[in-house]
Amino acid sequence: MTDSPEQDYDPGDVAVIGMSLRAPGARTKEQFWDNLVHGRESVSFLAKEDIHVDETLIHSPFYVRACGVLDTYDKFDPSVFGISDRMAAAMMPENRLFLESAWEALEDGGYDPDRLKAEIGMYGANNPQTAALYSSPPDRVSVGPEAIEASLAWSPDTMTSNALYYMGLTGEAVTVAAVCAGFHYAVHLACQSLLLGQTDMAIAGGSMVRLPHPRGHLWEENRVLSKDGHCRPFDANGTGTALSSGVVTVLLKPLGRAVADRDHIYAVVKGSSVNNNGVSAMAYGLAQPERLSACIAGAMEVGGVTPDTVSMYEANGLGLPMTDELEVHAASMAFGKQTATTSIGGVKGNVGHGGVVSGGFGAIKAALALYHKQLPMTINLTEVNQDIDFPSTPFVPQLEGADWEPEAGIRRAGITSIGGGGYNAHLLLEEAPTATGRAPEHEGRARLATLSAMDDDALARQRARLRAWLEANPELRLDDVCFSLNLGRKVMARRWAVVVRSRAELIAALSEDAARGPATTTAAAPQADPGSFSLGDNGIVPSGTDAQALSDLAAAWVTGRQVDFDALHLGEASHRVPLPTYPFLPRRFWRTDW
């Protein structure tokens, strides 16, 4: 991070500077957004032989073979974190997924954990039932190192502390239990810690794996699970939702600091609020309109935002008429009587109900809607429930995708999450501030770009992914790309570097035959004279920025020398930009005995 002065931003605003997601039908947030824009439903309908439950359940006439399948639920790449295969198998699947997702969020934000000299808060929600279904470690009489290691790998409580430890970070670690509102609670606590100055950055999220996986559900009339496996938010024919799994994490930093540090900003958390129905609940576990309304209004009050400026409302939206009506009634009370129009939608139609991570699916949808300035359609909504009196509310169901043109002149989105047991939570997001003008990039200047990985196969995958990313995002500046690669990635054993003068040269160097071109690889690097470099506390200090000096630096770096990349980019105005994250090579790990 930099010591440059912060600009004048609301001290209560928190920037979302990195995001990671795995959802049914989407391995990345980009795939998730593409599914939303194109109205894809990612709930799978399973064959009987693919379902791991009791035979009696499968043959029940009320058993619905629908599930939001997470295809990586049982896989993990422990080598990146220095975790043994034995430990990887002991770790609860939610702990493994959260760890990889937290890594991706940090990389997406452009930060290398080894170079961070900051307190990083880690806040995450998981499902304690998953640990029980993965089965508990034996109750040993001894509490020696082996017993403790196995217990901490398995425990849902240690999900966030494990992430700090294996990523090489220090800071707060809080594992949240707030059932289906868990993601929102994690973000709420993270923002509080940031604003109190207890942490410099925070990773917040949730991880959910429904075991056995995949599995369907038993339909019961007037309960929250769908009769046919489809979730139809606000539809007259809705019968509930399907179950799903996933993981979502976000990287957060106070907005003023993020702007000063030239971070990439997806969206801004303007406000957050949580409460519980307690004894006021109509029925235990059912939404209570007055309490939910107070929660929604509280987030807007915290952010200093008036309801008429919030033009997107991402609902909890279970797709059950009774619960949808209660939620819209509660939101209407919070928004009050106003003439502005607010789009209302529900992502559960796309991916089902992800439990503790369900609010994360909605938050990522809203953040990307703000980022792309588009409102995705709400799928499976064909006959609006007339018992929901939408004309008397500010809300208009988003039946088709559309460009987001807010009446108030600024884009803001509210995201509600409701958990059984009376948990209510609401996040208020705002579009990122307009970037200040920048001087055009210096064309023809030599730049050094670096990549590294655990092995040559992963390095080749990195090159292929980066090339595809650059081809798909022609607006990216070369100086930003090199800055983000050189300072925002953990340095590993197998390395690749190239000196280029343009995006086109970099794309060409990343091609399959790049080893015969200008690139320098670990296996084919010329030997550099150790005595020709000036050394500082952080490694080799660059002697210049001309092509020859950078080529010498590249040769030294790929053969294992430490380079002071901060000194290389000193005085630049480059920005961190999202680039492909590490190409994990997950293998199946599943503990069968202790």
PDB file of C-alpha atoms in Angstrom, residues 449 451 459-460 462-464 466-467 495-500 504-526:
ATOM      1  CA  ALA A 449       5.830  -8.663 -17.188  1.00  0.00           C
ATOM      2  CA  LEU A 451       4.409 -14.880 -14.115  1.00  0.00           C
ATOM      3  CA  LEU A 459       2.768 -21.814 -15.693  1.00  0.00           C
ATOM      4  CA  ALA A 460       1.596 -22.786 -19.182  1.00  0.00           C
ATOM      5  CA  GLN A 462      -1.321 -19.099 -16.604  1.00  0.00           C
ATOM      6  CA  ARG A 463       0.112 -17.897 -19.901  1.00  0.00           C
ATOM      7  CA  ALA A 464      -2.874 -19.217 -21.846  1.00  0.00           C
ATOM      8  CA  LEU A 466      -3.619 -14.280 -19.429  1.00  0.00           C
ATOM      9  CA  ARG A 467      -3.456 -14.195 -23.222  1.00  0.00           C
ATOM     10  CA  ARG A 495       8.976 -18.439 -13.505  1.00  0.00           C
ATOM     11  CA  TRP A 496       8.413 -16.664 -16.809  1.00  0.00           C
ATOM     12  CA  ALA A 497       9.260 -13.072 -17.725  1.00  0.00           C
ATOM     13  CA  VAL A 498       9.231 -10.960 -20.851  1.00  0.00           C
ATOM     14  CA  VAL A 499      10.207  -7.417 -21.806  1.00  0.00           C
ATOM     15  CA  VAL A 500       7.692  -5.879 -24.207  1.00  0.00           C
ATOM     16  CA  ALA A 504       0.387  -6.889 -28.899  1.00  0.00           C
ATOM     17  CA  GLU A 505       3.942  -7.918 -28.049  1.00  0.00           C
ATOM     18  CA  LEU A 506       2.818  -9.292 -24.696  1.00  0.00           C
ATOM     19  CA  ILE A 507      -0.013 -11.284 -26.289  1.00  0.00           C
ATOM     20  CA  ALA A 508       2.422 -12.690 -28.850  1.00  0.00           C
ATOM     21  CA  ALA A 509       4.938 -13.606 -26.146  1.00  0.00           C
ATOM     22  CA  LEU A 510       2.245 -15.495 -24.236  1.00  0.00           C
ATOM     23  CA  SER A 511       1.559 -17.762 -27.218  1.00  0.00           C
ATOM     24  CA  GLU A 512       2.482 -21.443 -27.315  1.00  0.00           C
ATOM     25  CA  ASP A 513       5.808 -20.887 -29.072  1.00  0.00           C
ATOM     26  CA  ALA A 514       6.879 -18.072 -26.767  1.00  0.00           C
ATOM     27  CA  ALA A 515       9.826 -20.108 -25.491  1.00  0.00           C
ATOM     28  CA  ARG A 516      11.494 -19.483 -28.856  1.00  0.00           C
ATOM     29  CA  GLY A 517      10.689 -15.784 -28.743  1.00  0.00           C
ATOM     30  CA  PRO A 518      11.732 -12.914 -26.469  1.00  0.00           C
ATOM     31  CA  ALA A 519      10.445 -14.456 -23.229  1.00  0.00           C
ATOM     32  CA  THR A 520      12.723 -15.699 -20.463  1.00  0.00           C
ATOM     33  CA  THR A 521      11.765 -18.903 -18.660  1.00  0.00           C
ATOM     34  CA  THR A 522      13.132 -20.707 -15.637  1.00  0.00           C
ATOM     35  CA  ALA A 523      14.456 -23.525 -17.768  1.00  0.00           C
ATOM     36  CA  ALA A 524      16.095 -21.416 -20.474  1.00  0.00           C
ATOM     37  CA  ALA A 525      17.250 -18.237 -18.767  1.00  0.00           C
ATOM     38  CA  PRO A 526      20.693 -16.844 -19.476  1.00  0.00           C
TER      39      PRO A 526
END
